[in-house]
Coordinates of C-alpha atoms and ligand atoms in Angstrom, one line a residue:
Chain A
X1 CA -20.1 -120.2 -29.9
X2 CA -19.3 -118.8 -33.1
X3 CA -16.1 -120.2 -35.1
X4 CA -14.5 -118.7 -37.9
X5 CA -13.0 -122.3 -39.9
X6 CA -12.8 -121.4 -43.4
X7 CA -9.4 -119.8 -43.0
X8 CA -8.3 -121.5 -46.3
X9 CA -10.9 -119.4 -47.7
X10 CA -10.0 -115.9 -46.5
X11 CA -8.8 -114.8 -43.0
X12 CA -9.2 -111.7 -40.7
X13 CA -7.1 -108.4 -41.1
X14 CA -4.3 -108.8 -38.5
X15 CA -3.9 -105.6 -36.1
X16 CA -0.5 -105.4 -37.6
X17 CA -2.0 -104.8 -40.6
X18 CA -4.8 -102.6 -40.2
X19 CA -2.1 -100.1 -38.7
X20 CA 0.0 -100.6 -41.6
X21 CA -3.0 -100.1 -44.2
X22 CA -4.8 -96.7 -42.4
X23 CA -2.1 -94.0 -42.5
X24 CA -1.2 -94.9 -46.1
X25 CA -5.1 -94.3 -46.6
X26 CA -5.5 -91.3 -44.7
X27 CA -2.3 -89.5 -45.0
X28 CA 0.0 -91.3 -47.1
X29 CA -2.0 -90.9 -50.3
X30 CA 0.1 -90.2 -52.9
X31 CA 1.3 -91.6 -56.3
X32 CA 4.2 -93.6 -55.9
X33 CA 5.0 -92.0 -59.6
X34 CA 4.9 -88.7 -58.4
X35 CA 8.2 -86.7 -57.8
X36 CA 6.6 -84.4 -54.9
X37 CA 6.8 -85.2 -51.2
X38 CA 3.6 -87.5 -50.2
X39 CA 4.1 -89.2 -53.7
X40 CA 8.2 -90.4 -52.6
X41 CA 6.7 -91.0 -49.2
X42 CA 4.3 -93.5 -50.8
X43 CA 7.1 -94.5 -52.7
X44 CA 9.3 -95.4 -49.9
X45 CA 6.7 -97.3 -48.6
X46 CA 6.4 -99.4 -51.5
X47 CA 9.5 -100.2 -51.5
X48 CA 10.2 -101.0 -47.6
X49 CA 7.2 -103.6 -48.8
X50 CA 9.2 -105.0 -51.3
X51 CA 12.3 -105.4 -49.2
X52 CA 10.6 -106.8 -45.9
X53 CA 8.6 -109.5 -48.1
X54 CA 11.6 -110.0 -50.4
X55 CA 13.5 -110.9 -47.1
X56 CA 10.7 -113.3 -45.8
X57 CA 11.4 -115.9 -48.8
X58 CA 15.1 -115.1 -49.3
X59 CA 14.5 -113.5 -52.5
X60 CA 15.9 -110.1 -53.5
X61 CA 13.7 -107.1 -53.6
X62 CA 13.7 -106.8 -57.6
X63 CA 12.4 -110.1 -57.8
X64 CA 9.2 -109.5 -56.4
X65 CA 6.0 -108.4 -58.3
X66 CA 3.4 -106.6 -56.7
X67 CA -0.1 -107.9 -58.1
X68 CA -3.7 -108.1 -57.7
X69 CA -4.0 -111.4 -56.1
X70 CA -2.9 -114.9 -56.1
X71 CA -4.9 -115.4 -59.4
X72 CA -3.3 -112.8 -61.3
X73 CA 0.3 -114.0 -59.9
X74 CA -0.4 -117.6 -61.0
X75 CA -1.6 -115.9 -64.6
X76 CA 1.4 -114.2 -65.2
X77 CA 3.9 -116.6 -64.0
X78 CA 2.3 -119.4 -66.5
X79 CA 2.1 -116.9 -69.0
X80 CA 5.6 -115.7 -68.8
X81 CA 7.0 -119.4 -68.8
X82 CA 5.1 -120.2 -71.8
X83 CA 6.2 -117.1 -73.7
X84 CA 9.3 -118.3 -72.8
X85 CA 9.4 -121.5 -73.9
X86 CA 7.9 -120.7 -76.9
X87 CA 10.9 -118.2 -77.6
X88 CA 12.8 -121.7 -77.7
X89 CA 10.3 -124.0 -79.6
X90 CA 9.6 -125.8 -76.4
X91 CA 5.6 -125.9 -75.6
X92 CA 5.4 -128.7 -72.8
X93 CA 4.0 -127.8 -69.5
X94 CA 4.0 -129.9 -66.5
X95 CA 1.2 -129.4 -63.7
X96 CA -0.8 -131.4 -61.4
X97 CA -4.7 -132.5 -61.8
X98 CA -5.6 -130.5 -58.0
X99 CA -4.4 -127.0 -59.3
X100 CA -6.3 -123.9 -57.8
X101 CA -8.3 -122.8 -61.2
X102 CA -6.3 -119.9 -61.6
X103 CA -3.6 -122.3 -63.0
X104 CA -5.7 -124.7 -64.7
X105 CA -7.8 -122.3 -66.5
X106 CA -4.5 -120.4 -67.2
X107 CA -3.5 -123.7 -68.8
X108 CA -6.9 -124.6 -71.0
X109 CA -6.0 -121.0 -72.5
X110 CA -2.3 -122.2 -73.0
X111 CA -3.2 -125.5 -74.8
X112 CA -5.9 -123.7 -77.4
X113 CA -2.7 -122.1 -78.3
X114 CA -1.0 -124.8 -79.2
X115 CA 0.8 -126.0 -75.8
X116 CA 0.9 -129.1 -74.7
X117 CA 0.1 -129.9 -70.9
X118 CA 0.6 -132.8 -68.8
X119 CA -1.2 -133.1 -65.5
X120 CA 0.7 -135.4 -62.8
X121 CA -1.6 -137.6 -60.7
X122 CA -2.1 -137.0 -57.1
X123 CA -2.7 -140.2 -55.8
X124 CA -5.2 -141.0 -52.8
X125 CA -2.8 -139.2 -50.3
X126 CA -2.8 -136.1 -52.4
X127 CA 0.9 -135.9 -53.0
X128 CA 2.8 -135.3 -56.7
X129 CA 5.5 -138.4 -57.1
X130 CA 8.5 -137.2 -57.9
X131 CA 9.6 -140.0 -59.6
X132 CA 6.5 -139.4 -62.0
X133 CA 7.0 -135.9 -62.3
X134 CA 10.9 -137.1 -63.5
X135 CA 9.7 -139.6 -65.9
X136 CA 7.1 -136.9 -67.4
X137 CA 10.1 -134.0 -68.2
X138 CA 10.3 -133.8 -72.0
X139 CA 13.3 -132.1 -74.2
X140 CA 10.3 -129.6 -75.1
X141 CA 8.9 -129.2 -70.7
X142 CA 9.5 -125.2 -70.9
X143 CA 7.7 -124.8 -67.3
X144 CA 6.8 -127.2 -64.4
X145 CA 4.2 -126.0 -61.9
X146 CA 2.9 -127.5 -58.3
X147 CA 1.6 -126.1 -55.8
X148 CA 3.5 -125.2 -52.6
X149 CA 0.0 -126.9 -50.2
X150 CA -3.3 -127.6 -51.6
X151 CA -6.4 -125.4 -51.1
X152 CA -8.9 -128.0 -50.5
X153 CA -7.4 -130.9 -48.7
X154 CA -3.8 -129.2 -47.6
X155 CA -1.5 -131.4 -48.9
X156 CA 2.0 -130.5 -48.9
X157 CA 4.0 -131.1 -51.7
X158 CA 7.7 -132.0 -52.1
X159 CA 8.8 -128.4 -53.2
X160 CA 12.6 -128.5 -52.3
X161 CA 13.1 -132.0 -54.3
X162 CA 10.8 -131.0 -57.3
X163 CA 12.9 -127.5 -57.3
X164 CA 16.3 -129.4 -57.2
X165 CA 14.7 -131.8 -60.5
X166 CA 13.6 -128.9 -62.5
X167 CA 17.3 -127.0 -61.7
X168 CA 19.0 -130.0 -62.9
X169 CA 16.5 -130.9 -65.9
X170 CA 16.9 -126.9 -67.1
X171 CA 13.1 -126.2 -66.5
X172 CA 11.5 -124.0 -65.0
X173 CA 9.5 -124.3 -61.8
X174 CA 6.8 -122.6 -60.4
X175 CA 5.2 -122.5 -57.6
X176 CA 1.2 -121.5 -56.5
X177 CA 2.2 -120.8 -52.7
X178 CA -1.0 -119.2 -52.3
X179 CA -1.8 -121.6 -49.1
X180 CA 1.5 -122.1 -47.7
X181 CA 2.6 -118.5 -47.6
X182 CA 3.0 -117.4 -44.0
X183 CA 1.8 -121.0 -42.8
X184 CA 5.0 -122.5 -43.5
X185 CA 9.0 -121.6 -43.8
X186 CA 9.5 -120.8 -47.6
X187 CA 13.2 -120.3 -49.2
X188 CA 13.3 -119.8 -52.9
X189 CA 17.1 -120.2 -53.0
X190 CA 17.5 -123.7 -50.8
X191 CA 14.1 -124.7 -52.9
X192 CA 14.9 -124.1 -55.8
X193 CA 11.7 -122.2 -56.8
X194 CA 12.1 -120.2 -60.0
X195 CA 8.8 -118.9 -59.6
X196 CA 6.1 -118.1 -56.8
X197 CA 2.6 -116.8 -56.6
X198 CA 0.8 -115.5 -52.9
X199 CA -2.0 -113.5 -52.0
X200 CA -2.1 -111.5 -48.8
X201 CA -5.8 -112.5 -47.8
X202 CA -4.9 -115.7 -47.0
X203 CA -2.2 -114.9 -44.3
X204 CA -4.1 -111.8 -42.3
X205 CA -3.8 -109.2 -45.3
X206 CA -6.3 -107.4 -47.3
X207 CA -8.1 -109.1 -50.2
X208 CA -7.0 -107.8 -54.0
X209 CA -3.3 -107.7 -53.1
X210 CA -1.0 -110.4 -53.8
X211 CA 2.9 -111.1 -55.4
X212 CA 4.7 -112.8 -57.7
X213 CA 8.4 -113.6 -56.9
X214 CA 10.3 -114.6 -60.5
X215 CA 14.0 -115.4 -60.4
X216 CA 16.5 -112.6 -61.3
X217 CA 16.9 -113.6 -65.6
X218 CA 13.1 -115.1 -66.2
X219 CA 11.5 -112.5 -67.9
X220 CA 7.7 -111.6 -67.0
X221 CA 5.2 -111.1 -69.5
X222 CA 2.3 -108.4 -69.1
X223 CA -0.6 -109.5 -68.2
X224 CA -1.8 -105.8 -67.8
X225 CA -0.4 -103.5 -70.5
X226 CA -0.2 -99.4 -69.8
X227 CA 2.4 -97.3 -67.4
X228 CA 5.6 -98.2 -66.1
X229 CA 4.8 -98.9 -62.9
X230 CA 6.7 -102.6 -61.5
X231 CA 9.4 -102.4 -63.7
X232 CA 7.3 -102.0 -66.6
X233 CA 5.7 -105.5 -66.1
X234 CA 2.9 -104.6 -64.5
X235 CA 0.7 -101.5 -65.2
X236 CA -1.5 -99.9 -62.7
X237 CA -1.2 -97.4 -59.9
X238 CA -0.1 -99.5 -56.9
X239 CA -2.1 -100.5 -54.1
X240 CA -0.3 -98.7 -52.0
X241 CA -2.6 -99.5 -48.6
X242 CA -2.7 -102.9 -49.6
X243 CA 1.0 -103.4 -50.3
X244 CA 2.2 -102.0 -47.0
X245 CA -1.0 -104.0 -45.0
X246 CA 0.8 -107.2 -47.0
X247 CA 4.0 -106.8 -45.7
X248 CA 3.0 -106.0 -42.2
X249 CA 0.8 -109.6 -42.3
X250 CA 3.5 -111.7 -43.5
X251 CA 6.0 -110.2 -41.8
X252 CA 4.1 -110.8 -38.0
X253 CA 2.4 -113.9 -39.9
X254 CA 6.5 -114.8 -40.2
X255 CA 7.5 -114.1 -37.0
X256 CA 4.7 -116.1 -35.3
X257 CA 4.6 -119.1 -37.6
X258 CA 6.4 -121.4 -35.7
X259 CA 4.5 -121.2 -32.3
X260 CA 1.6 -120.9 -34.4
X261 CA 2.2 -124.0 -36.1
X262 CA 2.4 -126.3 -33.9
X263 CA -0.3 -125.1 -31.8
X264 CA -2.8 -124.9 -34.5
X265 CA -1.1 -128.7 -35.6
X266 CA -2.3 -129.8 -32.1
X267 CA -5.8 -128.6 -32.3
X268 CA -6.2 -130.0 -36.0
X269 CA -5.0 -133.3 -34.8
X270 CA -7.1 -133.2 -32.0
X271 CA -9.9 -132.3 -34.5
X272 CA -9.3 -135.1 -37.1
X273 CA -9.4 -137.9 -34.2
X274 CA -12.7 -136.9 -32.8
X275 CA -14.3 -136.6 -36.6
X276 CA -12.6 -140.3 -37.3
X277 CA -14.6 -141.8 -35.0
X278 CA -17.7 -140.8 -37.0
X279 CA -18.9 -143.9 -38.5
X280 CA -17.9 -144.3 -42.9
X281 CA -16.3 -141.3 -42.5
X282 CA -12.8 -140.6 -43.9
X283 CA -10.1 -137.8 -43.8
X284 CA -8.8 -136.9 -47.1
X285 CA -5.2 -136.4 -48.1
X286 CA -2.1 -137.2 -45.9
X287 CA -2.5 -137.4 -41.9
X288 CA 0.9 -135.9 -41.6
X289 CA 1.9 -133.7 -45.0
X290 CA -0.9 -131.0 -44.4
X291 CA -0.8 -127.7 -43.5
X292 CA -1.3 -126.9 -40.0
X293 CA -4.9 -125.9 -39.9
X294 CA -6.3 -127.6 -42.6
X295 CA -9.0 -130.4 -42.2
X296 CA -11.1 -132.1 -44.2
X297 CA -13.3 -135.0 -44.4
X298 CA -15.8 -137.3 -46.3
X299 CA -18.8 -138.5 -45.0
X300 CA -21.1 -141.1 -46.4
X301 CA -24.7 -140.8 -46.9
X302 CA -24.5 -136.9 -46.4
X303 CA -24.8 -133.4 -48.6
X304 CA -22.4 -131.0 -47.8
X305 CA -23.9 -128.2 -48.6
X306 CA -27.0 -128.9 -45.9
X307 CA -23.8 -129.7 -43.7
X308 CA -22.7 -126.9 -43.8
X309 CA -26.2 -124.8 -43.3
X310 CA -26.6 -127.0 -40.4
X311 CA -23.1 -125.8 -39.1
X312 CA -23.9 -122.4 -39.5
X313 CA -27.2 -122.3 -37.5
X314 CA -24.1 -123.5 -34.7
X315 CA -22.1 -121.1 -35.2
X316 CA -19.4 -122.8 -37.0
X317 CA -18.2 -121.4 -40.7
X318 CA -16.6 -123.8 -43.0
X319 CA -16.6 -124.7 -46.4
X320 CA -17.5 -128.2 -48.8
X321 CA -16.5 -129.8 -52.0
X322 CA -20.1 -130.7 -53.1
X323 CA -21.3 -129.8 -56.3
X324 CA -24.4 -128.4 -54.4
X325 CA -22.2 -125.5 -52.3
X326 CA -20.2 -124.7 -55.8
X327 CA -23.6 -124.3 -58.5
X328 CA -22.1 -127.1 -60.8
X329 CA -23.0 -130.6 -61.3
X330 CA -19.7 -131.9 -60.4
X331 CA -17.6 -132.0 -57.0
X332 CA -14.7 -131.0 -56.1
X333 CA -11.9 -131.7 -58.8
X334 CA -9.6 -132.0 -56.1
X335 CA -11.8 -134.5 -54.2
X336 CA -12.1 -136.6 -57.4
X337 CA -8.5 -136.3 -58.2
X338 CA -7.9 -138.3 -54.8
X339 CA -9.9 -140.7 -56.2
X340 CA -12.9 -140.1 -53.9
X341 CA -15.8 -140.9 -56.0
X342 CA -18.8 -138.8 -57.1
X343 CA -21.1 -139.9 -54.6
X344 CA -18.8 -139.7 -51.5
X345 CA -17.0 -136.4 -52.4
X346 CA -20.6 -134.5 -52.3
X347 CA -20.1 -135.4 -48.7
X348 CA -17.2 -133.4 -47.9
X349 CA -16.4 -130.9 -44.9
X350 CA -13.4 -128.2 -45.4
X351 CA -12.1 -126.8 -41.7
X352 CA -9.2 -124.7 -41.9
X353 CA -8.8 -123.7 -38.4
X354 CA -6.8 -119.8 -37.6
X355 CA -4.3 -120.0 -35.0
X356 CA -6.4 -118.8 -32.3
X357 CA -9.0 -121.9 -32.6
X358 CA -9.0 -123.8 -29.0
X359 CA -9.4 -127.0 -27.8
X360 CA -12.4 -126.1 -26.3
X361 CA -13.8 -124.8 -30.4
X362 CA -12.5 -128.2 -31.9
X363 CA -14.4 -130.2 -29.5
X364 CA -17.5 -128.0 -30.1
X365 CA -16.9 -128.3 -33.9
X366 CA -16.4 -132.1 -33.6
X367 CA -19.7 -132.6 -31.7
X368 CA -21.6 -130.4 -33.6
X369 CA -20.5 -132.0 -36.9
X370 CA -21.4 -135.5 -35.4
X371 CA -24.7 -134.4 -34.5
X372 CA -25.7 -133.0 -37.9
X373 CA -24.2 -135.8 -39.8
X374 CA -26.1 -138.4 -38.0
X375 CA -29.5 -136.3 -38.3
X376 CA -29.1 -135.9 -42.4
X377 CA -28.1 -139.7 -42.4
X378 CA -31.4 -140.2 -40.5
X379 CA -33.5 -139.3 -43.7
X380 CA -30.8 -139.4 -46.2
X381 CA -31.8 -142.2 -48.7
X382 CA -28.6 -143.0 -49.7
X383 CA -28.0 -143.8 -46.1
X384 CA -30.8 -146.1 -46.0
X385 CA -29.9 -148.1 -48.8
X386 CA -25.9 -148.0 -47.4
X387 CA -27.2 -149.4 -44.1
X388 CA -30.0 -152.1 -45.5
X389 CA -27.1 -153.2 -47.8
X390 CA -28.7 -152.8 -51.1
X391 CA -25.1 -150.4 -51.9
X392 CA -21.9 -151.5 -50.3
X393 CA -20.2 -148.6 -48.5
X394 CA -17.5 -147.1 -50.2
X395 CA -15.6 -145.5 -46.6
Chain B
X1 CA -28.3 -111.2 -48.2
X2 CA -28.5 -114.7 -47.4
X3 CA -28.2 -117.6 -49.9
X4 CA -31.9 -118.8 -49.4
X5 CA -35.3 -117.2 -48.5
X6 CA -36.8 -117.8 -44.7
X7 CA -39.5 -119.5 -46.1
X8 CA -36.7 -122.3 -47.8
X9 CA -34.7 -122.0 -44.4
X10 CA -37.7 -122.6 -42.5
X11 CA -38.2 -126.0 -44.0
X12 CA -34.9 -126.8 -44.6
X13 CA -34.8 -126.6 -40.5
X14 CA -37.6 -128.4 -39.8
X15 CA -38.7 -130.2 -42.7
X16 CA -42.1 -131.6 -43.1
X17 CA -43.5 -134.8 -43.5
X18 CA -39.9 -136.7 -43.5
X19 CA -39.6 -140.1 -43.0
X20 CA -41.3 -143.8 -44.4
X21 CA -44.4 -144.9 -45.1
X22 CA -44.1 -148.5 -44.5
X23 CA -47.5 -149.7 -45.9
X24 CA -46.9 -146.8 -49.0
X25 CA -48.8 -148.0 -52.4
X26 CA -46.7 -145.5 -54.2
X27 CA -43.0 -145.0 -53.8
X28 CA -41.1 -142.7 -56.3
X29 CA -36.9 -142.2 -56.7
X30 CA -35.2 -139.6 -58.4
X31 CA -32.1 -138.5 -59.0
X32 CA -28.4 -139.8 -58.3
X33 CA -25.8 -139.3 -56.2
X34 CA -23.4 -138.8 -58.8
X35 CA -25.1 -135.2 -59.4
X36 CA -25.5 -134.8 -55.8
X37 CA -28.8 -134.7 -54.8
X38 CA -31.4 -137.9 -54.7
X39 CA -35.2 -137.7 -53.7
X40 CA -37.6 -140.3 -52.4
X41 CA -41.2 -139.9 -52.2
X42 CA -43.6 -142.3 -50.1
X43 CA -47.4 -142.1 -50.8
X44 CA -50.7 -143.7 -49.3
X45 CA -53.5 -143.4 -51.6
X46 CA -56.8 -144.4 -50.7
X47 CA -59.9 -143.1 -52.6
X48 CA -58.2 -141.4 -55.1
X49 CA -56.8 -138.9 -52.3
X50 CA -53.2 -138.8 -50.8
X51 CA -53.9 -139.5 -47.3
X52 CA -50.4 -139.3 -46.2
X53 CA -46.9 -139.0 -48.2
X54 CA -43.3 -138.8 -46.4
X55 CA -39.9 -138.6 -48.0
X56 CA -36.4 -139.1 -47.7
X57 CA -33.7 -136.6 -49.2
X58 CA -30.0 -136.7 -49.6
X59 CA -29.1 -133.2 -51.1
X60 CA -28.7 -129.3 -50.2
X61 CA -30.5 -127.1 -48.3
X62 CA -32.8 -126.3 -51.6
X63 CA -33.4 -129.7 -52.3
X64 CA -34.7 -130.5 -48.6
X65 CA -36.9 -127.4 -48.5
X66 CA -38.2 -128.3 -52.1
X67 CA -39.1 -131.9 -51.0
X68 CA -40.7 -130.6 -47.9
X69 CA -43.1 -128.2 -49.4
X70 CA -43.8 -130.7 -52.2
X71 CA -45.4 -132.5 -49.8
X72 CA -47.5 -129.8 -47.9
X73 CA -48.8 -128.8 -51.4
X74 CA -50.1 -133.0 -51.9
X75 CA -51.0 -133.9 -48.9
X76 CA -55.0 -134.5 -48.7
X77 CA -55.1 -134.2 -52.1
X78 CA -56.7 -135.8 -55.2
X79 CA -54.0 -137.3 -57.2
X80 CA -55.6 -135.7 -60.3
X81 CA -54.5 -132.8 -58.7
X82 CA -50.9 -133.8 -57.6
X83 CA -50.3 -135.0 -61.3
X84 CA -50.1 -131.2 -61.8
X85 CA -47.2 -130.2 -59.4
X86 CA -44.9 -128.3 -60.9
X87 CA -41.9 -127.1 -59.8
X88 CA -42.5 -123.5 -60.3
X89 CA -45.6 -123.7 -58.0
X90 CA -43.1 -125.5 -55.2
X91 CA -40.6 -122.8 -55.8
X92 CA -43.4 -119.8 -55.5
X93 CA -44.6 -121.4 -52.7
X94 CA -40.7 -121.1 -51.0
X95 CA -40.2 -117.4 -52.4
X96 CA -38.1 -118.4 -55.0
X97 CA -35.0 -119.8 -55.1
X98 CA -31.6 -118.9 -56.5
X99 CA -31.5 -119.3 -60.1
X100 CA -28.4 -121.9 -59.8
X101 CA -30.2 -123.6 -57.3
X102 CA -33.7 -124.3 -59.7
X103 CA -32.5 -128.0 -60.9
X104 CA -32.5 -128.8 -56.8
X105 CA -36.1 -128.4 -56.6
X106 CA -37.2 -129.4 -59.9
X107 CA -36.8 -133.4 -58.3
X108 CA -39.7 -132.7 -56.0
X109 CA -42.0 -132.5 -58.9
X110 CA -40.0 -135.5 -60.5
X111 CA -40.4 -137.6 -57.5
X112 CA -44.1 -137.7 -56.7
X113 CA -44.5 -138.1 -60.7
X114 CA -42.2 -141.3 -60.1
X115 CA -44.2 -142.1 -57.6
X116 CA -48.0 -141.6 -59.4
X117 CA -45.8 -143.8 -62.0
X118 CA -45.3 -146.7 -59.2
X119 CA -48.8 -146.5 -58.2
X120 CA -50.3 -146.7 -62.0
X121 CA -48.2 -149.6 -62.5
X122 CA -49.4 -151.3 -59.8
X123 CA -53.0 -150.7 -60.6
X124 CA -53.7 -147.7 -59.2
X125 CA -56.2 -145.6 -61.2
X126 CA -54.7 -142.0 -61.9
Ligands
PLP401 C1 -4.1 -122.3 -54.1 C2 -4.7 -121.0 -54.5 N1 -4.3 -120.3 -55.6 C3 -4.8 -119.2 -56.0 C4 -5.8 -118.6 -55.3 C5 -6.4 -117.3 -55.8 O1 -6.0 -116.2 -55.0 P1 -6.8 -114.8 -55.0 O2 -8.1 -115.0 -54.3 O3 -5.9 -113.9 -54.3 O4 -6.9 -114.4 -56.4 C6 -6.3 -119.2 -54.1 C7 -7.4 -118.6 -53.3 O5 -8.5 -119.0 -53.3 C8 -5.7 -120.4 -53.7 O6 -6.2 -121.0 -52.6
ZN402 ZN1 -28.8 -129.3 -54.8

């Protein structure tokens, strides 16, 4: 059996979107710049992406930003709010300690210039408070920014009432929707969202394309100086191809998401019962808050990387928090900001299922992950010393 | 490309010489689980040679393979001799390993040095 579960990773091309990707590659080649025929064709096409993603999220078509990716969205957006608030003497920022490290790098940068940043705790089910986020908003807060769903553990966060405590505070909000996008219903008007980031990979688009919605009135800053091109805040040629292969994803990702949802839902549940019943083992963030496919686990007295090795030789793809899988010496940031310790977050298992797994793959993947944890436990020395006593488990 | 040579996937798969010596007169641990991986070597010395040695390994597929082919390159071997493992001859032996993945492997070497260390201090004549 071979199973693709690192959807939180990448995912496929969509059909929908290959079709929408070739002509503009093979025929549709023009500059959207240029006044002659193939380059307003291009043009038009641009646009009609705009409008159709625009509609997706309720947001009007000039409000949208076409970038290189999620990371270059999240880069700008913080950027732009901090230039911002520095306009008006205010250089707080407000943010959370499991940030993809597009934002939190984005921040380091920010605070070597002189800004200030808060990061909210997560708490062990991997959820912002809002009450603490409320408590934290400063005269000076010039920008707030949480996630829409985490990357790692798929928390979902409380968007709509962190949009409506920003709107009444007067701060801006943004939003790294990277892993929700297309996965779950997204309204930037009834939320509140001032600002967005998404990358078309992640919902059955091609890689190096992504967009930043920003609110009619908040200024962007460049992040990438030269032509005209997106209103003049954001140089480059367009990605033509990879604009229109966007749209096309999001909008069938759109029209499926609810069937999709709760099937995948099913499966993941399905998924996290059979791995609960692997002894020490624990799920990490909230049971019910997560996004559809996501999965993810700790298991004592186990390497994820060799976990993942072991996987592969079955077929299955998926992805770990261990320091090991990542080249540093620490584990996941988000597994540590859960509070998992050190020594039980190297033990980690990411499956983020596609909407086409079955029940048939998640009992495969269950088994198969039982097996290999219980044949690294079976020379792990950690395990041994777990199981003599000498180290009182910690799951 | 893969991540890891067929020679370190090969015993990462089937590893060599895991397990316990129970009557072992040299035991070594290194490592910690805080950094991820953790290595435990088991050695029976008799005559000045290493007549068996097992081990025990919680880590990634670089640190298995690394402990496994530690022991290949010790076993039936004077200690003189295993006093002079290095982790570059465990890595050659494996065809190299990827650069971020070196510190992995260097706790083989550390291991049965831990271990020579346990059997020194419990009289053992090096
Ligand atoms: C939450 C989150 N933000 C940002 C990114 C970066 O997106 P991209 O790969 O398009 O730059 C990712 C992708 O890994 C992500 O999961
Ligand atoms: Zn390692």
């Amino acid at each position: 059996m071979k199973i693709y579960a690192d959807n939180a990773a990448t995912t496929p091309m969509s059909r929908a979107a290959l079709d929408a990707m070739i002509p503009c590659l093979e025929k549709l080649y023009g500059n959207p710049s240029s006044l002659y025929a193939i380059g307003q064709e291009a043009k038009e096409v641009l646009e009609r992406a705009r409008e159709e993603i625009a509609a997706v999220i309720g947001a009007q078509p000039r409000e949208i930003t076409f970038t290189s990716g999620g990371s270059e969205a999240d880069n700008q957006a913080l950027l732009s709010a901090a230039a911002l608030g520095q306009r008006r003497g205010k250089r707080h920022i407000i943010s959370t300690a499991f940030e993809h490290h597009a934002v939190l790098h984005t921040l380091k940068k920010l605070e070597q210039e002189g800004f200030e940043v808060t990061l909210l705790p997560v708490h062990e089910n991997g959820i912002v408070d809002v009450d603490e986020l409320a408590a934290a908003i400063r005269p000076d807060t010039c920008l707030v920014s949480v996630m829409y769903a985490n990357n790692e553990i798929g928390t979902i966060q409380p968007i709509r009432e962190i949009g409506a405590l920003c709107r009444s505070r007067g701060v801006l909000f943004h939003t790294d929707a990277v892993q929700a996008m297309g996965h779950l219903p997204i309204d930037v008007n009834a939320e509140q969202i001032d600002m967005l980031s998404a990358s078309a990979h992640k919902f059955h688009g091609p890689k190096g394309v992504g967009f930043l919605y920003a609110r009619r009135g908040v200024a962007l800053t460049n992040v990438i100086e030269g032509g005209a091109q997106e209103r003049g805040k954001r140089a480059g040629t367009e990605n033509v191809p990879g604009i229109a292969a966007m749209a096309a994803a999001l909008r069938e990702s759109e029209a499926n998401r609810e069937r999709d949802a709760a099937h995948t839902a099913a499966i993941r549940d399905r998924l996290i019962a059979a791995l609960a019943e692997i002894p020490h083992s624990a799920l990490n963030g909230d049971a019910a808050r997560r996004l559809p496919g996501n999965v993810n686990f700790c298991f004592e007295g186990i390497e994820g990387e060799s976990l993942l090795l072991l996987l592969d030789d079955r077929g299955i793809s998926a992805s770990s928090g261990s320091a090991c899988t990542s080249g540093s010496l620490d584990p996941s940031h988000v597994l540590l900001a859960i509070g998992r310790p050190h020594d039980v977050a190297h033990g980690s298992l990411r499956l983020s299922l596609g909407a086409d797994v079955t029940e048939e793959e998640a009992d495969y993947i269950a088994r198969s992950v039982a097996e290999v944890v219980a044949y690294l436990r079976s020379f792990s020395p950690v395990w041994r010393d777990l199981t003599a006593g000498k180290t009182p488990f910690l799951l | 490309m893969a991540l890891y040579s067929e020679k370190v996937m090969d015993h990462f798969r089937n590893p060599r010489n895991v397990g316990v010596i129970e009557d072992a007169n040299a035991v070594g641990q290194v490592g910690n689980a805080k950094c991820g991986d953790i290595m435990k070597m088991y050695l029976k010395i008799e005559d000045g040679i290493i007549q068996d040695v097992k081990f025990e390994t919680f880590g990634c597929g670089s640190a298995i393979a690394s402990s496994s082919m530690a022991t290949e390159l010790i076993k039936g071997k004077p200690v003189s001799e295993a006093m002079k493992l290095t982790n570059k001859a465990v890595t050659e032996a494996l065809d190299g390993l990827p650069a971020h993945k070196l510190h992995c492997s260097v706790l083989a070497e550390e291991a049965i040095q831990a271990a020579l260390e346990d059997y020194r201090s419990r009289g053992g004549e090096i």
